[in-house]
Structures are given as C-alpha cells and as structure tokens.
Amino acid sequence: RLLCATDYGVFESTTTVDRWQMVSGPTAGRSISALSYALGTDTIYAAVVGGGIYAAPAATMHWKLVPNSAQLGYVHVLLADTNGRWLLAGSSRTTNGGKAWQRTGIPAILAAMQLSRHPNVLLAGTAGSGIFRSADGGDHWQNLQSRGINGTNVSALGAGVGTHIGAVYAVVNGLPYTSADNGTTWTPVATLSSGNVITSIGQAPGASGPLVAGTSGGGVVLLKLADTKTPTPVPARATATLTVPPSPVFTKTSSSPTPTASGTPSVTPRVGRSDTPIPPVSTFSATATPIIDHV
C-alpha cells in the first residue's frame, strides 16, 4: 500500500490506490514533514512538525514517540537503516532508538539514501555543500564536491532498478547526475531545454524503466540520453509518499497550485480532521528512494 505525508497527517491508501484513510493516533491532523521505512524491522517512521518523530509497526500503525526526538526541531529528511540499526533525522543520528542523538556535522541535509546492495554506503544531499558519502553506515562522511559534480545544492537522490540496478542518481543545482560506482564519482545525465528545475529523480518500475524526474512547474518528465523529454503532468500536493511491503519507496514531490491531472482520489479519514480531505496526490512513485535501490 501507499503511505502519504501531508499537512493533515499520514494517510494510507487501499491496494488499488483509489481511496485514502487518515492513520489514527498522535500523527492524525498534524503536519508531517518526512517518512521513512526500515524493511528489516517492518517499521515506519514519521516526523511531525514541532512534535518529534513517531515509529510504528507497518502491520498495526500504532505510533510511539521516539525518545528525545522532539528536541531535534524541524526534520526535513528521515532515513531509517534497513535493519533498524540507526535512524538519521536531518543532520542528527541515533544508534540506540533515540536514547542519544549525535550530530553528523553535515549542514542542511535535503535528501538521503542507503544503497541496498551496500547497506553501509549512505549518501546525503545538502543545500549549499554538495553530496556527502559514508562507507561505514554514517559514522564518518566525505564530501564529494570534487568528484564530477558541478554545483552544491542537492535537492534529490534516487536509485536505478531492473537493468540499471546499482546506478545512483542525484539532482544538483536542478540538473540530473548519475553514478555507476556507488556514489563515488558522478557524471551529468541530461539537460532540460525548457529551463524547468528538477526537484526529484528516480527510475520508473520495470526491468528497464525510463529515468523519471519531477520538476517545478513542468510536471513529470522522462529523461532520455538524447536530452529530450516527454512531459507528463501530475497532481503533486503531498509532501512525501512511502510504499510499504513489499516495496518501500520514498519520494518527494514538488507543489503544483493548479494540478492538471483528473481523478483525484476520494478520501475516508478514520480520525482527526475529518472535514479536511487529503490534497490531490500523485500516485506515481519514481523510486527516488533514500531507503533502498528499489523497492
């Protein structure tokens, strides 16, 4: 099923993603800034704006506050280790379930991911400091600014699937890059002649699905080697979406004030602000995942 973080709480979809329900508990009716999923422990994490981080088993969705997480302030990015060994919340990290939090020293993290084939390899994209890479599960980090990247503002990270599994993607200063060596070195992928800035990136599901990017104002585009694009407008009012077993995917979407796609999903809230429906949501998840390489 699909989970969606909104300004009104966490919503979960039906298996056909045609109806949504607000998840009950302490997250209901509250603004959610980020979601993450730990596959090995089957645990979902949600960051509540001004209210800390909550964890819940995916099977029951019974939330519990992660200890000492309220002190972290606004959390833009959540990344849970697939085996539950640690949780990265913005620039802070815990290895003991929140009993203690340590600063990573990385400023203004906007995107983060863990490589499924190499779970000790983590990538973090920042606002103004480029991409950082860890080879030991987050204990130590290296800045990759001199590794083929021209720019310092990293808005999204993504991973390849199918025939491209193992590839890693990044959006730097609004343009896409790819890495074939687990994020060590990078090369440009394509450019957009329209001038639209890319805000999220990943690969569409399928054995050889196309590279897909979400843009600010240009909808979703398919990036091709010939630097051409095929626009596919979608509604995108949700702050984040996450699919849980068997395919955990996390993707950020940019805001669109006038969605052009039709067929907004209907909503049946269970608790909380039942008078406030979920905003129009894109059900497309382009494996722009900070969790695993698809998922």
PDB file of C-alpha atoms in Angstrom:
ATOM      1  CA  ARG A   1       0.000   0.000   0.000  1.00  0.00           C
ATOM      2  CA  LEU A   2       0.986   3.633  -0.279  1.00  0.00           C
ATOM      3  CA  LEU A   3       1.529   5.986   2.658  1.00  0.00           C
ATOM      4  CA  CYS A   4       1.384   9.718   2.168  1.00  0.00           C
ATOM      5  CA  ALA A   5       2.682  12.513   4.417  1.00  0.00           C
ATOM      6  CA  THR A   6       0.536  15.649   4.328  1.00  0.00           C
ATOM      7  CA  ASP A   7      -0.126  18.802   6.296  1.00  0.00           C
ATOM      8  CA  TYR A   8      -3.053  16.916   7.874  1.00  0.00           C
ATOM      9  CA  GLY A   9      -1.334  13.712   8.992  1.00  0.00           C
ATOM     10  CA  VAL A  10      -0.315  10.392   7.476  1.00  0.00           C
ATOM     11  CA  PHE A  11      -2.764   8.835   5.024  1.00  0.00           C
ATOM     12  CA  GLU A  12      -2.745   5.251   3.779  1.00  0.00           C
ATOM     13  CA  SER A  13      -4.203   4.050   0.513  1.00  0.00           C
ATOM     14  CA  THR A  14      -6.062   0.958  -0.498  1.00  0.00           C
ATOM     15  CA  THR A  15      -4.081  -1.587  -2.533  1.00  0.00           C
ATOM     16  CA  THR A  16      -5.505  -0.039  -5.704  1.00  0.00           C
ATOM     17  CA  VAL A  17      -4.629   3.495  -4.508  1.00  0.00           C
ATOM     18  CA  ASP A  18      -8.118   4.801  -5.239  1.00  0.00           C
ATOM     19  CA  ARG A  19      -9.134   5.657  -1.672  1.00  0.00           C
ATOM     20  CA  TRP A  20      -7.260   7.105   1.300  1.00  0.00           C
ATOM     21  CA  GLN A  21      -7.690   6.870   5.059  1.00  0.00           C
ATOM     22  CA  MET A  22      -6.099   9.037   7.708  1.00  0.00           C
ATOM     23  CA  VAL A  23      -3.931   6.929  10.010  1.00  0.00           C
ATOM     24  CA  SER A  24      -5.155   7.211  13.582  1.00  0.00           C
ATOM     25  CA  GLY A  25      -3.093   8.125  16.604  1.00  0.00           C
ATOM     26  CA  PRO A  26      -0.842  11.045  17.536  1.00  0.00           C
ATOM     27  CA  THR A  27       0.040  11.909  13.918  1.00  0.00           C
ATOM     28  CA  ALA A  28      -3.593  12.463  12.898  1.00  0.00           C
ATOM     29  CA  GLY A  29      -4.416  16.026  11.890  1.00  0.00           C
ATOM     30  CA  ARG A  30      -0.787  17.163  12.293  1.00  0.00           C
ATOM     31  CA  SER A  31       1.704  18.300   9.653  1.00  0.00           C
ATOM     32  CA  ILE A  32       4.130  15.551   8.615  1.00  0.00           C
ATOM     33  CA  SER A  33       7.442  16.644   7.105  1.00  0.00           C
ATOM     34  CA  ALA A  34       9.049  13.258   6.303  1.00  0.00           C
ATOM     35  CA  LEU A  35       8.521   9.489   6.206  1.00  0.00           C
ATOM     36  CA  SER A  36      10.891   6.527   6.191  1.00  0.00           C
ATOM     37  CA  TYR A  37      10.695   2.728   6.364  1.00  0.00           C
ATOM     38  CA  ALA A  38      13.015   0.082   7.835  1.00  0.00           C
ATOM     39  CA  LEU A  39      12.462  -3.083   5.827  1.00  0.00           C
ATOM     40  CA  GLY A  40      14.198  -5.471   8.218  1.00  0.00           C
ATOM     41  CA  THR A  41      12.136  -4.404  11.224  1.00  0.00           C
ATOM     42  CA  ASP A  42       8.972  -3.559   9.221  1.00  0.00           C
ATOM     43  CA  THR A  43       8.853  -0.155  10.937  1.00  0.00           C
ATOM     44  CA  ILE A  44       7.542   3.160   9.631  1.00  0.00           C
ATOM     45  CA  TYR A  45       8.864   6.498  10.882  1.00  0.00           C
ATOM     46  CA  ALA A  46       7.072   9.841  10.592  1.00  0.00           C
ATOM     47  CA  ALA A  47       8.418  13.291  11.501  1.00  0.00           C
ATOM     48  CA  VAL A  48       5.748  15.579  12.964  1.00  0.00           C
ATOM     49  CA  VAL A  49       6.405  19.287  12.537  1.00  0.00           C
ATOM     50  CA  GLY A  50       7.142  20.631  16.000  1.00  0.00           C
ATOM     51  CA  GLY A  51       6.290  17.294  17.611  1.00  0.00           C
ATOM     52  CA  GLY A  52       9.174  14.846  17.227  1.00  0.00           C
ATOM     53  CA  ILE A  53       9.436  11.546  15.362  1.00  0.00           C
ATOM     54  CA  TYR A  54       6.991   8.656  15.714  1.00  0.00           C
ATOM     55  CA  ALA A  55       7.618   4.991  14.920  1.00  0.00           C
ATOM     56  CA  ALA A  56       5.031   2.294  14.204  1.00  0.00           C
ATOM     57  CA  PRO A  57       4.966  -1.327  13.006  1.00  0.00           C
ATOM     58  CA  ALA A  58       3.731  -1.319   9.423  1.00  0.00           C
ATOM     59  CA  ALA A  59       1.245  -4.066  10.269  1.00  0.00           C
ATOM     60  CA  THR A  60      -0.547  -2.164  13.043  1.00  0.00           C
ATOM     61  CA  MET A  61       0.345   1.528  12.563  1.00  0.00           C
ATOM     62  CA  HIS A  62       0.345   2.038  16.346  1.00  0.00           C
ATOM     63  CA  TRP A  63       2.604   5.044  16.815  1.00  0.00           C
ATOM     64  CA  LYS A  64       5.111   5.591  19.631  1.00  0.00           C
ATOM     65  CA  LEU A  65       7.253   8.688  20.094  1.00  0.00           C
ATOM     66  CA  VAL A  66      10.970   8.098  19.508  1.00  0.00           C
ATOM     67  CA  PRO A  67      12.750   9.203  22.701  1.00  0.00           C
ATOM     68  CA  ASN A  68      14.301  12.683  22.711  1.00  0.00           C
ATOM     69  CA  SER A  69      13.255  13.327  19.104  1.00  0.00           C
ATOM     70  CA  ALA A  70      11.183  16.412  19.957  1.00  0.00           C
ATOM     71  CA  GLN A  71      14.408  18.295  20.650  1.00  0.00           C
ATOM     72  CA  LEU A  72      15.529  17.942  17.025  1.00  0.00           C
ATOM     73  CA  GLY A  73      13.228  20.661  15.711  1.00  0.00           C
ATOM     74  CA  TYR A  74      12.048  20.603  12.100  1.00  0.00           C
ATOM     75  CA  VAL A  75      13.112  17.371  10.346  1.00  0.00           C
ATOM     76  CA  HIS A  76      13.269  17.699   6.574  1.00  0.00           C
ATOM     77  CA  VAL A  77      14.652  14.202   5.886  1.00  0.00           C
ATOM     78  CA  LEU A  78      14.271  10.823   7.593  1.00  0.00           C
ATOM     79  CA  LEU A  79      16.390   7.796   6.705  1.00  0.00           C
ATOM     80  CA  ALA A  80      15.978   4.535   8.612  1.00  0.00           C
ATOM     81  CA  ASP A  81      18.582   1.801   8.317  1.00  0.00           C
ATOM     82  CA  THR A  82      17.010  -1.171   6.569  1.00  0.00           C
ATOM     83  CA  ASN A  83      17.969  -3.382   9.538  1.00  0.00           C
ATOM     84  CA  GLY A  84      16.963  -0.869  12.194  1.00  0.00           C
ATOM     85  CA  ARG A  85      20.498  -0.187  13.474  1.00  0.00           C
ATOM     86  CA  TRP A  86      20.202   3.605  13.235  1.00  0.00           C
ATOM     87  CA  LEU A  87      17.902   6.462  12.281  1.00  0.00           C
ATOM     88  CA  LEU A  88      19.038   9.637  10.514  1.00  0.00           C
ATOM     89  CA  ALA A  89      16.825  12.674  11.149  1.00  0.00           C
ATOM     90  CA  GLY A  90      18.104  15.690   9.280  1.00  0.00           C
ATOM     91  CA  SER A  91      21.665  16.239  10.468  1.00  0.00           C
ATOM     92  CA  SER A  92      21.208  14.128  13.625  1.00  0.00           C
ATOM     93  CA  ARG A  93      21.553  10.359  14.049  1.00  0.00           C
ATOM     94  CA  THR A  94      20.730   7.821  16.742  1.00  0.00           C
ATOM     95  CA  THR A  95      22.036   4.274  17.064  1.00  0.00           C
ATOM     96  CA  ASN A  96      20.115   3.330  20.216  1.00  0.00           C
ATOM     97  CA  GLY A  97      16.486   4.082  19.472  1.00  0.00           C
ATOM     98  CA  GLY A  98      16.642   7.759  20.407  1.00  0.00           C
ATOM     99  CA  LYS A  99      18.265   7.436  23.831  1.00  0.00           C
ATOM    100  CA  ALA A 100      21.073   9.610  22.473  1.00  0.00           C
ATOM    101  CA  TRP A 101      21.389  11.682  19.290  1.00  0.00           C
ATOM    102  CA  GLN A 102      24.663  12.686  17.615  1.00  0.00           C
ATOM    103  CA  ARG A 103      25.263  15.429  15.083  1.00  0.00           C
ATOM    104  CA  THR A 104      26.692  14.216  11.775  1.00  0.00           C
ATOM    105  CA  GLY A 105      28.375  17.527  11.032  1.00  0.00           C
ATOM    106  CA  ILE A 106      26.621  17.710   7.656  1.00  0.00           C
ATOM    107  CA  PRO A 107      24.727  21.001   7.214  1.00  0.00           C
ATOM    108  CA  ALA A 108      21.204  21.337   5.788  1.00  0.00           C
ATOM    109  CA  ILE A 109      20.504  17.810   4.501  1.00  0.00           C
ATOM    110  CA  LEU A 110      17.764  17.836   1.845  1.00  0.00           C
ATOM    111  CA  ALA A 111      17.910  14.199   0.683  1.00  0.00           C
ATOM    112  CA  ALA A 112      19.457  10.956   1.920  1.00  0.00           C
ATOM    113  CA  MET A 113      19.611   7.342   0.792  1.00  0.00           C
ATOM    114  CA  GLN A 114      21.022   3.938   1.696  1.00  0.00           C
ATOM    115  CA  LEU A 115      22.246   1.560  -1.020  1.00  0.00           C
ATOM    116  CA  SER A 116      20.548  -1.824  -0.799  1.00  0.00           C
ATOM    117  CA  ARG A 117      23.457  -3.766  -2.261  1.00  0.00           C
ATOM    118  CA  HIS A 118      25.875  -1.951   0.019  1.00  0.00           C
ATOM    119  CA  PRO A 119      23.887  -1.049   3.151  1.00  0.00           C
ATOM    120  CA  ASN A 120      26.868   0.615   4.812  1.00  0.00           C
ATOM    121  CA  VAL A 121      27.046   3.146   1.958  1.00  0.00           C
ATOM    122  CA  LEU A 122      24.944   6.246   2.611  1.00  0.00           C
ATOM    123  CA  LEU A 123      24.535   9.415   0.551  1.00  0.00           C
ATOM    124  CA  ALA A 124      23.352  12.784   1.805  1.00  0.00           C
ATOM    125  CA  GLY A 125      22.498  15.744  -0.416  1.00  0.00           C
ATOM    126  CA  THR A 126      22.657  19.225   1.078  1.00  0.00           C
ATOM    127  CA  ALA A 127      21.638  22.806   0.453  1.00  0.00           C
ATOM    128  CA  GLY A 128      24.895  24.526  -0.413  1.00  0.00           C
ATOM    129  CA  SER A 129      27.502  21.876   0.476  1.00  0.00           C
ATOM    130  CA  GLY A 130      27.052  19.232  -2.234  1.00  0.00           C
ATOM    131  CA  ILE A 131      26.859  15.467  -1.697  1.00  0.00           C
ATOM    132  CA  PHE A 132      28.354  13.630   1.280  1.00  0.00           C
ATOM    133  CA  ARG A 133      29.115   9.901   1.274  1.00  0.00           C
ATOM    134  CA  SER A 134      29.607   7.446   4.131  1.00  0.00           C
ATOM    135  CA  ALA A 135      31.075   3.969   3.706  1.00  0.00           C
ATOM    136  CA  ASP A 136      30.549   2.861   7.307  1.00  0.00           C
ATOM    137  CA  GLY A 137      26.847   3.345   7.947  1.00  0.00           C
ATOM    138  CA  GLY A 138      27.079   7.012   8.881  1.00  0.00           C
ATOM    139  CA  ASP A 139      29.958   7.006  11.367  1.00  0.00           C
ATOM    140  CA  HIS A 140      32.179   9.027   9.007  1.00  0.00           C
ATOM    141  CA  TRP A 141      31.361  11.192   5.973  1.00  0.00           C
ATOM    142  CA  GLN A 142      33.294  12.512   2.949  1.00  0.00           C
ATOM    143  CA  ASN A 143      32.321  15.470   0.766  1.00  0.00           C
ATOM    144  CA  LEU A 144      32.196  14.565  -2.958  1.00  0.00           C
ATOM    145  CA  GLN A 145      32.392  18.059  -4.380  1.00  0.00           C
ATOM    146  CA  SER A 146      35.498  17.236  -6.467  1.00  0.00           C
ATOM    147  CA  ARG A 147      34.062  14.008  -7.910  1.00  0.00           C
ATOM    148  CA  GLY A 148      32.468  15.308 -11.139  1.00  0.00           C
ATOM    149  CA  ILE A 149      29.672  17.347  -9.568  1.00  0.00           C
ATOM    150  CA  ASN A 150      29.256  20.942 -10.719  1.00  0.00           C
ATOM    151  CA  GLY A 151      27.118  22.560  -8.037  1.00  0.00           C
ATOM    152  CA  THR A 152      26.361  22.457  -4.329  1.00  0.00           C
ATOM    153  CA  ASN A 153      22.554  22.392  -3.984  1.00  0.00           C
ATOM    154  CA  VAL A 154      21.346  18.778  -3.991  1.00  0.00           C
ATOM    155  CA  SER A 155      17.566  18.539  -3.938  1.00  0.00           C
ATOM    156  CA  ALA A 156      17.034  14.801  -4.565  1.00  0.00           C
ATOM    157  CA  LEU A 157      18.680  11.383  -4.697  1.00  0.00           C
ATOM    158  CA  GLY A 158      17.412   8.276  -6.488  1.00  0.00           C
ATOM    159  CA  ALA A 159      18.315   4.729  -7.474  1.00  0.00           C
ATOM    160  CA  GLY A 160      18.167   2.529 -10.556  1.00  0.00           C
ATOM    161  CA  VAL A 161      16.060  -0.615 -10.946  1.00  0.00           C
ATOM    162  CA  GLY A 162      15.936  -3.572 -13.320  1.00  0.00           C
ATOM    163  CA  THR A 163      18.764  -3.459 -15.849  1.00  0.00           C
ATOM    164  CA  HIS A 164      20.012  -0.266 -14.182  1.00  0.00           C
ATOM    165  CA  ILE A 165      20.091  -1.569 -10.618  1.00  0.00           C
ATOM    166  CA  GLY A 166      23.188  -0.297  -8.884  1.00  0.00           C
ATOM    167  CA  ALA A 167      23.031   3.102 -10.586  1.00  0.00           C
ATOM    168  CA  VAL A 168      22.547   6.130  -8.338  1.00  0.00           C
ATOM    169  CA  TYR A 169      21.045   9.466  -9.376  1.00  0.00           C
ATOM    170  CA  ALA A 170      21.237  12.964  -7.930  1.00  0.00           C
ATOM    171  CA  VAL A 171      19.754  16.359  -8.727  1.00  0.00           C
ATOM    172  CA  VAL A 172      22.400  19.072  -8.299  1.00  0.00           C
ATOM    173  CA  ASN A 173      21.550  22.723  -8.939  1.00  0.00           C
ATOM    174  CA  GLY A 174      18.418  21.490 -10.716  1.00  0.00           C
ATOM    175  CA  LEU A 175      20.209  19.137 -13.139  1.00  0.00           C
ATOM    176  CA  PRO A 176      20.489  15.300 -13.058  1.00  0.00           C
ATOM    177  CA  TYR A 177      23.695  13.338 -12.424  1.00  0.00           C
ATOM    178  CA  THR A 178      24.392   9.612 -12.284  1.00  0.00           C
ATOM    179  CA  SER A 179      26.970   7.412 -10.565  1.00  0.00           C
ATOM    180  CA  ALA A 180      27.945   3.865 -11.515  1.00  0.00           C
ATOM    181  CA  ASP A 181      30.323   3.297  -8.584  1.00  0.00           C
ATOM    182  CA  ASN A 182      28.034   3.584  -5.570  1.00  0.00           C
ATOM    183  CA  GLY A 183      28.143   7.363  -5.422  1.00  0.00           C
ATOM    184  CA  THR A 184      31.922   7.779  -5.504  1.00  0.00           C
ATOM    185  CA  THR A 185      32.113   9.672  -8.828  1.00  0.00           C
ATOM    186  CA  TRP A 186      29.404  11.390 -10.892  1.00  0.00           C
ATOM    187  CA  THR A 187      28.606  12.412 -14.477  1.00  0.00           C
ATOM    188  CA  PRO A 188      25.790  14.581 -15.935  1.00  0.00           C
ATOM    189  CA  VAL A 189      22.783  12.731 -17.370  1.00  0.00           C
ATOM    190  CA  ALA A 190      20.819  15.256 -19.434  1.00  0.00           C
ATOM    191  CA  THR A 191      19.611  18.829 -19.600  1.00  0.00           C
ATOM    192  CA  LEU A 192      16.129  20.299 -19.891  1.00  0.00           C
ATOM    193  CA  SER A 193      15.822  22.861 -22.661  1.00  0.00           C
ATOM    194  CA  SER A 194      12.634  24.275 -21.113  1.00  0.00           C
ATOM    195  CA  GLY A 195      14.533  25.619 -18.113  1.00  0.00           C
ATOM    196  CA  ASN A 196      12.434  23.678 -15.610  1.00  0.00           C
ATOM    197  CA  VAL A 197      14.293  22.856 -12.417  1.00  0.00           C
ATOM    198  CA  ILE A 198      14.305  19.172 -11.431  1.00  0.00           C
ATOM    199  CA  THR A 199      13.182  18.585  -7.849  1.00  0.00           C
ATOM    200  CA  SER A 200      13.045  14.758  -7.660  1.00  0.00           C
ATOM    201  CA  ILE A 201      14.512  11.885  -9.658  1.00  0.00           C
ATOM    202  CA  GLY A 202      14.330   8.110  -9.922  1.00  0.00           C
ATOM    203  CA  GLN A 203      13.584   5.256 -12.253  1.00  0.00           C
ATOM    204  CA  ALA A 204      10.133   4.082 -13.211  1.00  0.00           C
ATOM    205  CA  PRO A 205       9.255   0.478 -12.203  1.00  0.00           C
ATOM    206  CA  GLY A 206      10.022  -2.241 -14.708  1.00  0.00           C
ATOM    207  CA  ALA A 207      13.041  -4.144 -15.958  1.00  0.00           C
ATOM    208  CA  SER A 208      14.316  -1.175 -17.961  1.00  0.00           C
ATOM    209  CA  GLY A 209      12.017   1.662 -16.928  1.00  0.00           C
ATOM    210  CA  PRO A 210      12.945   5.191 -18.005  1.00  0.00           C
ATOM    211  CA  LEU A 211      14.673   7.733 -15.812  1.00  0.00           C
ATOM    212  CA  VAL A 212      11.944   9.974 -14.430  1.00  0.00           C
ATOM    213  CA  ALA A 213      12.176  13.451 -12.930  1.00  0.00           C
ATOM    214  CA  GLY A 214       9.708  15.713 -11.174  1.00  0.00           C
ATOM    215  CA  THR A 215      10.084  19.406 -11.968  1.00  0.00           C
ATOM    216  CA  SER A 216       8.999  22.721 -10.513  1.00  0.00           C
ATOM    217  CA  GLY A 217       6.220  23.816 -12.825  1.00  0.00           C
ATOM    218  CA  GLY A 218       6.799  21.281 -15.615  1.00  0.00           C
ATOM    219  CA  GLY A 219       5.178  18.165 -14.188  1.00  0.00           C
ATOM    220  CA  VAL A 220       6.949  14.810 -14.528  1.00  0.00           C
ATOM    221  CA  VAL A 221       9.386  14.336 -17.409  1.00  0.00           C
ATOM    222  CA  LEU A 222      11.082  11.258 -18.850  1.00  0.00           C
ATOM    223  CA  LEU A 223      14.800  11.884 -19.252  1.00  0.00           C
ATOM    224  CA  LYS A 224      16.412  10.294 -22.295  1.00  0.00           C
ATOM    225  CA  LEU A 225      20.023  10.045 -23.434  1.00  0.00           C
ATOM    226  CA  ALA A 226      19.312  12.357 -26.355  1.00  0.00           C
ATOM    227  CA  ASP A 227      18.429  15.128 -23.899  1.00  0.00           C
ATOM    228  CA  THR A 228      14.778  15.053 -24.938  1.00  0.00           C
ATOM    229  CA  LYS A 229      11.816  14.965 -22.621  1.00  0.00           C
ATOM    230  CA  THR A 230       8.195  13.859 -22.604  1.00  0.00           C
ATOM    231  CA  PRO A 231       6.042  15.901 -20.160  1.00  0.00           C
ATOM    232  CA  THR A 232       3.549  14.013 -18.042  1.00  0.00           C
ATOM    233  CA  PRO A 233       1.692  16.453 -15.746  1.00  0.00           C
ATOM    234  CA  VAL A 234       0.559  15.002 -12.450  1.00  0.00           C
ATOM    235  CA  PRO A 235      -1.004  16.489  -9.321  1.00  0.00           C
ATOM    236  CA  ALA A 236       1.616  16.840  -6.598  1.00  0.00           C
ATOM    237  CA  ARG A 237       0.383  18.402  -3.381  1.00  0.00           C
ATOM    238  CA  ALA A 238       1.679  15.781  -0.963  1.00  0.00           C
ATOM    239  CA  THR A 239       4.915  16.396   0.934  1.00  0.00           C
ATOM    240  CA  ALA A 240       6.076  12.789   0.631  1.00  0.00           C
ATOM    241  CA  THR A 241       4.883   9.315  -0.226  1.00  0.00           C
ATOM    242  CA  LEU A 242       6.051   5.930   1.026  1.00  0.00           C
ATOM    243  CA  THR A 243       5.055   2.442  -0.046  1.00  0.00           C
ATOM    244  CA  VAL A 244       5.334  -0.374   2.474  1.00  0.00           C
ATOM    245  CA  PRO A 245       5.881  -4.059   1.971  1.00  0.00           C
ATOM    246  CA  PRO A 246       6.931  -5.462  -0.263  1.00  0.00           C
ATOM    247  CA  SER A 247       8.238  -2.317  -1.988  1.00  0.00           C
ATOM    248  CA  PRO A 248       9.286   0.570   0.266  1.00  0.00           C
ATOM    249  CA  VAL A 249       9.674   3.763  -1.760  1.00  0.00           C
ATOM    250  CA  PHE A 250      10.100   7.289  -0.568  1.00  0.00           C
ATOM    251  CA  THR A 251       9.798  10.248  -2.932  1.00  0.00           C
ATOM    252  CA  LYS A 252       9.436  13.966  -2.517  1.00  0.00           C
ATOM    253  CA  THR A 253       7.097  15.821  -4.860  1.00  0.00           C
ATOM    254  CA  SER A 254       7.012  19.486  -5.769  1.00  0.00           C
ATOM    255  CA  SER A 255       3.938  21.631  -5.198  1.00  0.00           C
ATOM    256  CA  SER A 256       1.618  22.403  -8.088  1.00  0.00           C
ATOM    257  CA  PRO A 257      -1.018  25.108  -7.429  1.00  0.00           C
ATOM    258  CA  THR A 258      -3.211  24.017 -10.337  1.00  0.00           C
ATOM    259  CA  PRO A 259      -2.971  20.242 -10.877  1.00  0.00           C
ATOM    260  CA  THR A 260      -3.839  19.260 -14.420  1.00  0.00           C
ATOM    261  CA  ALA A 261      -4.489  15.551 -13.942  1.00  0.00           C
ATOM    262  CA  SER A 262      -8.021  14.384 -13.252  1.00  0.00           C
ATOM    263  CA  GLY A 263      -9.340  11.713 -10.981  1.00  0.00           C
ATOM    264  CA  THR A 264      -8.397  12.969  -7.519  1.00  0.00           C
ATOM    265  CA  PRO A 265      -8.629  10.003  -5.107  1.00  0.00           C
ATOM    266  CA  SER A 266     -11.547  10.033  -2.707  1.00  0.00           C
ATOM    267  CA  VAL A 267     -10.798  10.115   0.999  1.00  0.00           C
ATOM    268  CA  THR A 268     -12.242   8.404   4.040  1.00  0.00           C
ATOM    269  CA  PRO A 269     -10.473   9.750   7.156  1.00  0.00           C
ATOM    270  CA  ARG A 270     -10.621   7.459  10.172  1.00  0.00           C
ATOM    271  CA  VAL A 271      -9.863  10.017  12.848  1.00  0.00           C
ATOM    272  CA  GLY A 272      -8.680  13.585  13.222  1.00  0.00           C
ATOM    273  CA  ARG A 273      -9.764  16.398  10.936  1.00  0.00           C
ATOM    274  CA  SER A 274     -12.423  14.507   9.025  1.00  0.00           C
ATOM    275  CA  ASP A 275     -13.603  17.760   7.454  1.00  0.00           C
ATOM    276  CA  THR A 276     -10.260  18.284   5.715  1.00  0.00           C
ATOM    277  CA  PRO A 277      -9.673  15.901   2.769  1.00  0.00           C
ATOM    278  CA  ILE A 278      -6.204  14.915   1.680  1.00  0.00           C
ATOM    279  CA  PRO A 279      -4.850  17.257  -1.010  1.00  0.00           C
ATOM    280  CA  PRO A 280      -4.650  15.861  -4.552  1.00  0.00           C
ATOM    281  CA  VAL A 281      -1.874  13.266  -4.513  1.00  0.00           C
ATOM    282  CA  SER A 282       0.289  11.795  -7.226  1.00  0.00           C
ATOM    283  CA  THR A 283       0.147   8.017  -7.007  1.00  0.00           C
ATOM    284  CA  PHE A 284       3.257   7.803  -9.177  1.00  0.00           C
ATOM    285  CA  SER A 285       6.344   6.805  -7.178  1.00  0.00           C
ATOM    286  CA  ALA A 286       9.533   7.158  -9.176  1.00  0.00           C
ATOM    287  CA  THR A 287      11.879   5.175  -6.914  1.00  0.00           C
ATOM    288  CA  ALA A 288      13.556   8.355  -5.768  1.00  0.00           C
ATOM    289  CA  THR A 289      14.241   6.463  -2.654  1.00  0.00           C
ATOM    290  CA  PRO A 290      16.529   7.159   0.202  1.00  0.00           C
ATOM    291  CA  ILE A 291      15.729   3.745   1.552  1.00  0.00           C
ATOM    292  CA  ILE A 292      16.748   1.042  -0.878  1.00  0.00           C
ATOM    293  CA  ASP A 293      17.626   0.714  -4.527  1.00  0.00           C
ATOM    294  CA  HIS A 294      14.152  -0.382  -5.369  1.00  0.00           C
ATOM    295  CA  VAL A 295      11.950  -1.158  -3.612  1.00  0.00           C
TER     296      VAL A 295
END
